[in-house]
Coordinates of C-alpha atoms and ligand atoms in Angstrom, one line a residue:
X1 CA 21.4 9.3 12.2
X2 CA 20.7 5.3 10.9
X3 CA 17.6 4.4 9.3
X4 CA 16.5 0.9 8.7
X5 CA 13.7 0.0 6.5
X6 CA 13.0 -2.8 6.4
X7 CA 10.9 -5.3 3.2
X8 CA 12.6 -5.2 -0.4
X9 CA 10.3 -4.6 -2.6
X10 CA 8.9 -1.4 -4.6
X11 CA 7.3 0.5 -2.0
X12 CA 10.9 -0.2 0.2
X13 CA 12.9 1.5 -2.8
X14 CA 10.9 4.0 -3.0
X15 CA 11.1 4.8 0.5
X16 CA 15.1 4.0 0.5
X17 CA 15.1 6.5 -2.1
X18 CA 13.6 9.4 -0.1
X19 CA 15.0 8.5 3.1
X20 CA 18.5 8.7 1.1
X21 CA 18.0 12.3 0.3
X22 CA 17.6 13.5 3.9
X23 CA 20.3 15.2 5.1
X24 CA 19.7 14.2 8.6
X25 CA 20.9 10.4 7.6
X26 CA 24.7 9.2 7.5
X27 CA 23.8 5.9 7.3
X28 CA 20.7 3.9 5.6
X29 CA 20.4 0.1 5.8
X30 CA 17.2 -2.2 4.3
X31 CA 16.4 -5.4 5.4
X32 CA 16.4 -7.7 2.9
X33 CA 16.4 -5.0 0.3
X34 CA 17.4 -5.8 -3.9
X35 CA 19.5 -5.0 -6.2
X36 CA 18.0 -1.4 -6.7
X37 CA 17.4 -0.7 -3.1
X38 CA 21.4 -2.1 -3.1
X39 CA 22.5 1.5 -4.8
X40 CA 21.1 3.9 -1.7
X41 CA 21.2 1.4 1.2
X42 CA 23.3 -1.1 2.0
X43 CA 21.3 -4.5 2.0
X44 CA 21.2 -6.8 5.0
X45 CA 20.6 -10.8 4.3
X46 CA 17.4 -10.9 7.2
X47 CA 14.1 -11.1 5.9
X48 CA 11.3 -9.0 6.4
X49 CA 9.4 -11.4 9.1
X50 CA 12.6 -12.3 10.9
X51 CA 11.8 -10.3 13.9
X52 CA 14.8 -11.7 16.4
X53 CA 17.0 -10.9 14.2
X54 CA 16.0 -7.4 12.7
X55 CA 16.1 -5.9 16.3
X56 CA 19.9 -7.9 16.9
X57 CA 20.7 -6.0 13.5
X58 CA 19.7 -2.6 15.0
X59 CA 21.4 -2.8 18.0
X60 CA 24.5 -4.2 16.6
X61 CA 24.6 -1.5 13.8
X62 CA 23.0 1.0 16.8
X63 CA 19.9 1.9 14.1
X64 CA 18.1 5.3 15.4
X65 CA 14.7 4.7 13.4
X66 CA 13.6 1.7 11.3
X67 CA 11.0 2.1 9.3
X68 CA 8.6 -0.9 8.5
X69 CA 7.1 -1.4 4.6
X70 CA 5.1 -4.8 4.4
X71 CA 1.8 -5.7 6.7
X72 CA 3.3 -9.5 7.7
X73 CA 6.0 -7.9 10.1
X74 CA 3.3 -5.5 11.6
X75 CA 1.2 -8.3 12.1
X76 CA 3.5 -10.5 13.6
X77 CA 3.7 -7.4 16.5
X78 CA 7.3 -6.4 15.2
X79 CA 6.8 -2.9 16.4
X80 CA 5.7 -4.3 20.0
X81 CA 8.9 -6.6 20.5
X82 CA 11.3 -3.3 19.3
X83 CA 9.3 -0.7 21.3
X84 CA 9.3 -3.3 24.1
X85 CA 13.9 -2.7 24.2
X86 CA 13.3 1.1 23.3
X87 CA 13.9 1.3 19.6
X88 CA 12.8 3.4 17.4
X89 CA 10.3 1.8 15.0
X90 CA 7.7 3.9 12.4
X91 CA 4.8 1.5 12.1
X92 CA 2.2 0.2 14.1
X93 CA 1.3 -2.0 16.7
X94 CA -0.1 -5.5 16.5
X95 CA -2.9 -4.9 17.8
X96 CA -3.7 -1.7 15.4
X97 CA -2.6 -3.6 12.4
X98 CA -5.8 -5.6 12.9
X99 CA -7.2 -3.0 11.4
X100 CA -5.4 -5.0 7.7
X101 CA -4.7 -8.6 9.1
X102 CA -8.7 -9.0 10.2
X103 CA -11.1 -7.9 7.8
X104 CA -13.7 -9.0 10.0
X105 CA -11.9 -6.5 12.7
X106 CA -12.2 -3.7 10.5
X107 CA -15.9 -4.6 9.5
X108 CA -16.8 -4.5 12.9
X109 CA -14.9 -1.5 13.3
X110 CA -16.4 0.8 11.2
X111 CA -19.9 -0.6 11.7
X112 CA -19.5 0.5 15.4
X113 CA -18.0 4.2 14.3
X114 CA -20.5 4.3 11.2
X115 CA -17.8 4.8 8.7
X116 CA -19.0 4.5 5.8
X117 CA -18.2 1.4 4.0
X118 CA -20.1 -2.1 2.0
X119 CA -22.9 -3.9 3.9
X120 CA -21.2 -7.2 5.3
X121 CA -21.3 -10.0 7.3
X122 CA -18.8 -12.3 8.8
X123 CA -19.0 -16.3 8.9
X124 CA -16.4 -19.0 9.8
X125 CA -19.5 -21.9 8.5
X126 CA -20.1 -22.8 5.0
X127 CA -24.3 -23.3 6.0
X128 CA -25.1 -19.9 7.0
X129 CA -22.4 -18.4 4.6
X130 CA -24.3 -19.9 1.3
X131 CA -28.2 -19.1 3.2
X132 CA -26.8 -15.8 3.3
X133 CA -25.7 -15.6 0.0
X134 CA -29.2 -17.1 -1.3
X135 CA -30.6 -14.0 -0.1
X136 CA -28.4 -11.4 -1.7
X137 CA -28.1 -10.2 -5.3
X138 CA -24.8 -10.8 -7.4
X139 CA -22.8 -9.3 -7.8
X140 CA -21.2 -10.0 -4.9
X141 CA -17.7 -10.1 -2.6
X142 CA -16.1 -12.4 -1.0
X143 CA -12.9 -11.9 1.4
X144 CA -10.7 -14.2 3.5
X145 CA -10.4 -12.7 6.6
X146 CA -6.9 -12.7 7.0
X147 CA -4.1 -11.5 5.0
X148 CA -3.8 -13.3 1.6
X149 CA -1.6 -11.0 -0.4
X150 CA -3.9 -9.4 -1.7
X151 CA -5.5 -12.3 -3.7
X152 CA -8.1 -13.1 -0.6
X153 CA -10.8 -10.9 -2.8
X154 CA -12.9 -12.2 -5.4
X155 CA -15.8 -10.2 -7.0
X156 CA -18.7 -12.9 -7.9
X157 CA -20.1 -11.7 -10.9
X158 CA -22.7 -14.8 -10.3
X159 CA -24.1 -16.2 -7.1
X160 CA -22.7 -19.4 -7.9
X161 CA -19.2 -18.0 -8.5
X162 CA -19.2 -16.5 -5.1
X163 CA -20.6 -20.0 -3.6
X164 CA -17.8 -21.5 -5.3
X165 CA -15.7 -18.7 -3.7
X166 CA -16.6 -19.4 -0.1
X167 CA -16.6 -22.8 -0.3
X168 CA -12.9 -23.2 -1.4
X169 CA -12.2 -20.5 1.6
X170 CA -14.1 -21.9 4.1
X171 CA -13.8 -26.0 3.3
X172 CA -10.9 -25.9 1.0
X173 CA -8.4 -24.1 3.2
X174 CA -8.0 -22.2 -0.3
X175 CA -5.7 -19.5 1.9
X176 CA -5.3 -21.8 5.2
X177 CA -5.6 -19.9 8.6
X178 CA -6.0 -16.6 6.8
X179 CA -9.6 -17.9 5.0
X180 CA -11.4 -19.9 8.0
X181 CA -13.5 -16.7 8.4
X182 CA -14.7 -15.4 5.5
X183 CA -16.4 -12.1 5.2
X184 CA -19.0 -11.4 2.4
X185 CA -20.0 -8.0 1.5
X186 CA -22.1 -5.9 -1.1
X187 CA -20.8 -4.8 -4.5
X188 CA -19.8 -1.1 -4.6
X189 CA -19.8 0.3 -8.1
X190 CA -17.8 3.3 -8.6
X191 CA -14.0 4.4 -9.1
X192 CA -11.5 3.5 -6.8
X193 CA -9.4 5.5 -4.8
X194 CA -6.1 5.5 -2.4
X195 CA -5.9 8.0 0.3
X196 CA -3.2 7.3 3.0
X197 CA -2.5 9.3 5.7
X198 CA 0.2 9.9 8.3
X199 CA -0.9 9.7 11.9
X200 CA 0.7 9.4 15.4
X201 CA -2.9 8.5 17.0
X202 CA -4.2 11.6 17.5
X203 CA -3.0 14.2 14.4
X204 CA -3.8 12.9 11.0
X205 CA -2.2 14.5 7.9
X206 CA -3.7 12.6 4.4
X207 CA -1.1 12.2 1.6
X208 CA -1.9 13.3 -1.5
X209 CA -4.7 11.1 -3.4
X210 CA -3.5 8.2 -5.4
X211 CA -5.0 5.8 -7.8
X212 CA -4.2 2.3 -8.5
X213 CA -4.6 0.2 -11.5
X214 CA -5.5 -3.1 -10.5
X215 CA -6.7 -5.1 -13.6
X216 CA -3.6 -6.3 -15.6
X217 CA -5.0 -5.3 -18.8
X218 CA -5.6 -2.2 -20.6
X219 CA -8.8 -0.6 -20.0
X220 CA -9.5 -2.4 -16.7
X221 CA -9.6 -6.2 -18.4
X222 CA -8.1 -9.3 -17.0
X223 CA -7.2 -10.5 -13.6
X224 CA -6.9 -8.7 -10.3
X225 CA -3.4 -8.0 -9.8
X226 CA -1.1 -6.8 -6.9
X227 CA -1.2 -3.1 -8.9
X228 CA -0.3 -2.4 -12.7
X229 CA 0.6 1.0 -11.6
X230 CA -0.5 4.4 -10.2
X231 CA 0.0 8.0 -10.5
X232 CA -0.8 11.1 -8.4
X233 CA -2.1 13.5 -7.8
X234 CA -5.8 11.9 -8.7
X235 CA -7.8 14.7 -10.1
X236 CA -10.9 13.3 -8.3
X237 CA -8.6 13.3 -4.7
X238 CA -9.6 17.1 -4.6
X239 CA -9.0 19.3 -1.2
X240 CA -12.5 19.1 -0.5
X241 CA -12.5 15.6 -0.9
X242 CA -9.2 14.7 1.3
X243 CA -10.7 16.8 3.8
X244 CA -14.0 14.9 4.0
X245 CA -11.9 11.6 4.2
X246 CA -10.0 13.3 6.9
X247 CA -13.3 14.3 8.9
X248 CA -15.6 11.0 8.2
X249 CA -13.3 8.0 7.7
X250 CA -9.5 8.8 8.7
X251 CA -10.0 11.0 12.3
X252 CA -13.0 8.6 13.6
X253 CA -11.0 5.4 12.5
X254 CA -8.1 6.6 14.1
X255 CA -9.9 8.0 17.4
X256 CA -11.8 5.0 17.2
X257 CA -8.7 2.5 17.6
X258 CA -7.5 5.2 20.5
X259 CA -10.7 4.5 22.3
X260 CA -10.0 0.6 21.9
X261 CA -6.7 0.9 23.3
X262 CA -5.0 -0.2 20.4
X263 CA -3.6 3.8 19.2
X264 CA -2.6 3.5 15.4
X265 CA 0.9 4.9 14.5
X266 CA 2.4 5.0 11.1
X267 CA 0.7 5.2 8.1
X268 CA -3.1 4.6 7.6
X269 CA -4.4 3.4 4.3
X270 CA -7.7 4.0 3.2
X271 CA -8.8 1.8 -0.3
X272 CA -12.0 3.8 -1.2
X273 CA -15.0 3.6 -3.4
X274 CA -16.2 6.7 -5.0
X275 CA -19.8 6.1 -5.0
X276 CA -22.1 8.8 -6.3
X277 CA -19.4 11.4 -5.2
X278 CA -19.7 9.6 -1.8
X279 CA -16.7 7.9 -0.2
X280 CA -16.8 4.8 0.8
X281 CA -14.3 2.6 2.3
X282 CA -13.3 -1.4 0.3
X283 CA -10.1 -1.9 2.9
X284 CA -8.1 -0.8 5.5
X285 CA -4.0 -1.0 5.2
X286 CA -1.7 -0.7 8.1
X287 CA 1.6 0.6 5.8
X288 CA 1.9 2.3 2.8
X289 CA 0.6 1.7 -0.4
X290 CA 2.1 -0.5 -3.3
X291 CA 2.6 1.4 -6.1
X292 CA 1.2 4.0 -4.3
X293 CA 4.1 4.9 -2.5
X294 CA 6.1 4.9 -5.2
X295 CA 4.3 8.0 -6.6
X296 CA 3.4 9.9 -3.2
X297 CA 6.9 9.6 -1.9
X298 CA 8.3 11.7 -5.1
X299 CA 5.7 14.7 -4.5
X300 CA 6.9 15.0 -0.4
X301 CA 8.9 18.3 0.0
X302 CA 9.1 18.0 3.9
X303 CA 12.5 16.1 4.6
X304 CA 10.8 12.4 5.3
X305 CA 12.5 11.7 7.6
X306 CA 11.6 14.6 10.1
X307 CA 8.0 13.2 9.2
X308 CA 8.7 9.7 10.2
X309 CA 10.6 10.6 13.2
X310 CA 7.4 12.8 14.1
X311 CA 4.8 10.1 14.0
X312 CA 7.5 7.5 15.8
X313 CA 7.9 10.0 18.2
X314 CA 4.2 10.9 18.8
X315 CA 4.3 14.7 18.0
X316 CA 3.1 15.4 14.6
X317 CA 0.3 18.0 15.5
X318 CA 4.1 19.9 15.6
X319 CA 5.1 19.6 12.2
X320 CA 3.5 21.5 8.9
X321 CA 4.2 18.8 6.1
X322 CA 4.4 20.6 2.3
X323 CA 4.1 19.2 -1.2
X324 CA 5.6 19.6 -4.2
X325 CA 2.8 21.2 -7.1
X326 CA 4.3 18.4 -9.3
X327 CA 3.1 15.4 -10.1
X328 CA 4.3 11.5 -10.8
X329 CA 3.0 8.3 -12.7
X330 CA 4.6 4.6 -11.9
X331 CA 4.3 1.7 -14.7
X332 CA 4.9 -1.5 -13.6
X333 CA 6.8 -3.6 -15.8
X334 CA 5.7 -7.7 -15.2
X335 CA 7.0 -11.0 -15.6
X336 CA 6.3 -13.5 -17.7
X337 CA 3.0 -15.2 -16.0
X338 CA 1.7 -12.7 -13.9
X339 CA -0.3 -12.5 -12.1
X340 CA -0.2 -16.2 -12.1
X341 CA 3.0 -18.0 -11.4
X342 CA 5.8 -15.4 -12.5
X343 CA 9.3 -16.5 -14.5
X344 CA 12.2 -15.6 -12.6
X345 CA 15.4 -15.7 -13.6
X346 CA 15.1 -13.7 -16.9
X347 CA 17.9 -11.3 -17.4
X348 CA 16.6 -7.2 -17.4
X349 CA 18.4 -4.7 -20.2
X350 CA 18.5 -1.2 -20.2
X351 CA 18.5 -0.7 -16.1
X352 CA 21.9 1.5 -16.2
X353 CA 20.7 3.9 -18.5
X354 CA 17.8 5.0 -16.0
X355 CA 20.4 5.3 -13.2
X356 CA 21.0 9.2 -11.4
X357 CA 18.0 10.5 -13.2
X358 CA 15.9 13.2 -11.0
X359 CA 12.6 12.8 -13.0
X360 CA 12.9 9.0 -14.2
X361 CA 13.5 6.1 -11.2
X362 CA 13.1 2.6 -12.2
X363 CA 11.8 1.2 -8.3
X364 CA 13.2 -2.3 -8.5
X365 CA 9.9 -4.4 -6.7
X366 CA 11.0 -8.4 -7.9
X367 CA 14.7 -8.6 -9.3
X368 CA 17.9 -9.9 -7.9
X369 CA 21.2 -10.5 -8.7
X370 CA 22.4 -12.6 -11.3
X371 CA 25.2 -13.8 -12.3
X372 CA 25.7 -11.3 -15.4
X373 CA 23.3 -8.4 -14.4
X374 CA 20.0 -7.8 -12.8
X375 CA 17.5 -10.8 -13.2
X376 CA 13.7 -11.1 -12.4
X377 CA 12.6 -12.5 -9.5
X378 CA 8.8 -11.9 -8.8
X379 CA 5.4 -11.0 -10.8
X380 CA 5.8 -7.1 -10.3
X381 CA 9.3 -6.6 -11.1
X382 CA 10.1 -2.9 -11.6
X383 CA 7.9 0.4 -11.5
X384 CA 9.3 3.0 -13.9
X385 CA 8.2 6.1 -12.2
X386 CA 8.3 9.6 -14.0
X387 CA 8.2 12.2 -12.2
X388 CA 6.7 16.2 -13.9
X389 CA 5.1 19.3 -13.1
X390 CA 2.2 17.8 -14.5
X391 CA 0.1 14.5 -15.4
X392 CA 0.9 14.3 -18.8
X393 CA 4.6 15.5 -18.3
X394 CA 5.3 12.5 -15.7
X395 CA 3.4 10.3 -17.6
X396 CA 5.3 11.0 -20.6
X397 CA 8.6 10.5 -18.5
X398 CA 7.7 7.3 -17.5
X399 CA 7.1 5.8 -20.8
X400 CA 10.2 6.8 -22.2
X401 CA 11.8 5.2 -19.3
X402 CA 9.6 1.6 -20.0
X403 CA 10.5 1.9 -23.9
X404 CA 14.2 1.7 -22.3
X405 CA 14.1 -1.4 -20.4
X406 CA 13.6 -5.1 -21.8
X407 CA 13.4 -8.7 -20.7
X408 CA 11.5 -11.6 -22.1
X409 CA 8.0 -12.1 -21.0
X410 CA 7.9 -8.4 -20.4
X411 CA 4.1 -6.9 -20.0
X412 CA 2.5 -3.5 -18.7
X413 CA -0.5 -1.2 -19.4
X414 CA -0.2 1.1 -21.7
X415 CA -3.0 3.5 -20.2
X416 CA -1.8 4.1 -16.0
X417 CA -3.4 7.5 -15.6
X418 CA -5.1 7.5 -18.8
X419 CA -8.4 7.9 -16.7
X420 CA -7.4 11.5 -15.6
X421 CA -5.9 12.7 -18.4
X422 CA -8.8 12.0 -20.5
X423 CA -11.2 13.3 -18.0
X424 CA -9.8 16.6 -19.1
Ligands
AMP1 P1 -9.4 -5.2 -1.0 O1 -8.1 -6.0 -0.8 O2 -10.4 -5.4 0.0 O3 -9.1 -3.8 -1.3 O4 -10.0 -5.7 -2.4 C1 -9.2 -5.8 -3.6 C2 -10.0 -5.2 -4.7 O5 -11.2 -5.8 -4.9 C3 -10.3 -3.7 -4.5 O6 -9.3 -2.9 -4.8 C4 -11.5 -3.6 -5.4 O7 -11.1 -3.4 -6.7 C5 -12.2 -4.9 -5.3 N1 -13.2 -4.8 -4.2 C6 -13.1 -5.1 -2.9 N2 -14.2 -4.9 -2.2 C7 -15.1 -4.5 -3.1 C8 -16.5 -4.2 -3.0 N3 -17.2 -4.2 -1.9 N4 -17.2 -3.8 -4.2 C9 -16.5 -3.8 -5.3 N5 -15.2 -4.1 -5.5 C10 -14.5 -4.5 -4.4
LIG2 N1 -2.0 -1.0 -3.9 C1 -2.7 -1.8 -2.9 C2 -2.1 -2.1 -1.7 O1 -1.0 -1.6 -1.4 O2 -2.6 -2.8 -0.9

């Protein structure tokens, strides 16, 4: 069969790269894919968001499945316009994928299903927003309601840093339509969590448990970034854990959204807050993880694509989905700048000698293709993911792979999944 994913980033390669390895595919394209994605798939010039034109490329090339990465195509209701002609499409709805592109939709949602999750309230006015805030303790959050990227968070350390906070949302258009409603919620203290999930609307089968590194310094320091780097299995994701995500967040959420008429399909991303051994939900995502996928993907030993096609296809209380006992760590190598405004342009060394390894992938998130080799061209520009039969083996992979590549400006951390190693 043809598979089209479609986004060209990290979590894309990493899904190219898995997709590739089913024997079930003869032919895999990405839309708009990179240079790394370039060596599994072949790349077609459409962007991500270009809807028309993605569903003109699937019936032209007669695609069986396309498979969605980013939130902004979900959002803009790609799966409705392709399930609208009959295609194939992994992903949800538009009307699901509220569940990421409103936080206040999601707020409101778990309130009414009593999911656990921070105390917060929704304002589109800066009065009430900063009486509200007079009364509460910092510190504090504040989120744009709408989808910002991932920079529409800010943790308030001070009351007047989250005053600032809303007031650039709410007056200064700090993230246009995407921050006229702002939603500010309590400060949960605890370690963070990724649990993601495969569902079809009525089944749900959790992933193995992730963890992110979000900070882009060593040790948790610095600025909020899109994700450092992550590794799996988390220690703290135990089975009795997944299973009490499964029973109090994952099933109600996705029964929930049934109830609404808005059934979720695709992939289900719960951000959680371990709080006092509690889980808690920070976010809601509509797709899969990034860097997360790039370290769940390896550990899949059910052939992906008979997974995908079962959610697409609405029948996953069918299939029995089985894991590798292995494990897999993903450092993100940055450019210059990030996470501010990123170089681009600088020429990478040492990519070829990571190429056809099993246990060592270098998942290309921001390069393209210069003139004389492979040249940066975002913040997050590769994830060197090892891959071992445990922790410390993967981990160990992945480093050696990062002391292999170089490029000016170059920066990672030198401690992804130094939190469960040492918790040993
Ligand atoms: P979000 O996009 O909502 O996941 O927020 C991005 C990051 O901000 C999260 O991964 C957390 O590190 C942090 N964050 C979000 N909400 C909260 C909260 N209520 N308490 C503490 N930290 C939070
Ligand atoms: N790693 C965070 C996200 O994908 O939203």
């Amino acid at each position: 069969m043809k598979v089209l994913v479609v986004g060209g980033g990290g979590r894309e390669h990493a899904l190219a790269w898995k997709i590739a390895q089913s024997p079930r595919v003869t032919k895999l394209y990405c839309a708009p894919g990179n240079p790394g994605i370039a060596h599994v798939a072949e790349c077609l010039p459409i962007p991500s968001d270009d809807i028309d034109a993605l569903r003109d490329a699937v019936k032209a090339h007669r695609v069986d499945l396309t498979v969605v990465g980013p939130e902004a195509p979900l959002a803009a209701g790609i799966v409705d316009a392709f399930r609208r002609d009959k295609l194939l499409i992994f992903g949800p709805h538009q009307a699901a994928a509220r569940i990421e592109a409103s936080k206040s939709f999601s707020k409101d949602l778990m309130a009414r299903l009593r999911i656990p999750t921070a105390e917060a309230q929704t304002f589109t006015a800066l009065a009430p927003a900063l009486e509200y805030l007079d009364r509460r303790d910092a510190p504090i959050v504040v989120k744009a309601d709408g989808l910002a990227q991932g920079k529409g968070v800010v943790v308030a350390a001070t009351r007047a840093e989250a005053r600032e906070a809303v007031r650039a949302m709410l007056e200064g258009k700090a993230f246009g339509e995407a921050g006229t409603r702002v939603v500010i919620e309590e400060f949960l203290d605890g370690e963070e969590l990724t649990v993601m999930a495969f569902t079809d609307g009525k089944t749900v089968l959790p992933l193995a448990a992730a963890q992110d590194h979000k900070r882009v310094g060593d040790g948790d320091t610095g600025p909020n970034t899109g994700g450092m780097g992550a590794y799996a299995p988390a220690p703290i994701g135990t089975r009795e854990l997944l299973e009490r995500v499964r029973r109090t967040i994952l099933e109600p959420t996705v029964e929930g959204l049934s109830r609404l008429g808005s059934p979720f399909h695709g992939v289900l991303y719960a951000g959680l807050m371990m709080v006092r051994g509690e889980p808690k939900v920070l976010e809601f995502n509509a797709r899969m993880g990034d860097p997360e996928t790039q370290v769940v993907l390896p550990l899949l030993k059910t052939d992906v694509v008979e997974v995908l096609m079962a959610v697409a296809e609405h029948r996953l209380d069918r299939l029995t989905v089985e894991w590798h006992e292995r494990a897999a760590v993903c450092v993100v190598l940055a450019a210059s700048g990030y996470p501010g405004t990123p170089v681009k342009g600088t020429p990478i060394a040492g990519l070829a000698e990571l190429e056809r390894r099993d246990e060592l992938v270098a998942f290309h998130a921001g390069t393209a293709a210069g003139p004389g080799g492979v040249v940066t061209a975002g913040g997050r520009v590769l994830g060197v993911t090892g891959i071992g039969e445990t922790l410390e083996s993967a981990r160990d992979r992945a480093y050696a792979g990062v002391r292999r590549i170089s490029f000016d400006g170059m920066h990672y951390r030198s401690d992804i999944a130094a939190r469960a190693l040492n918790r040993r």
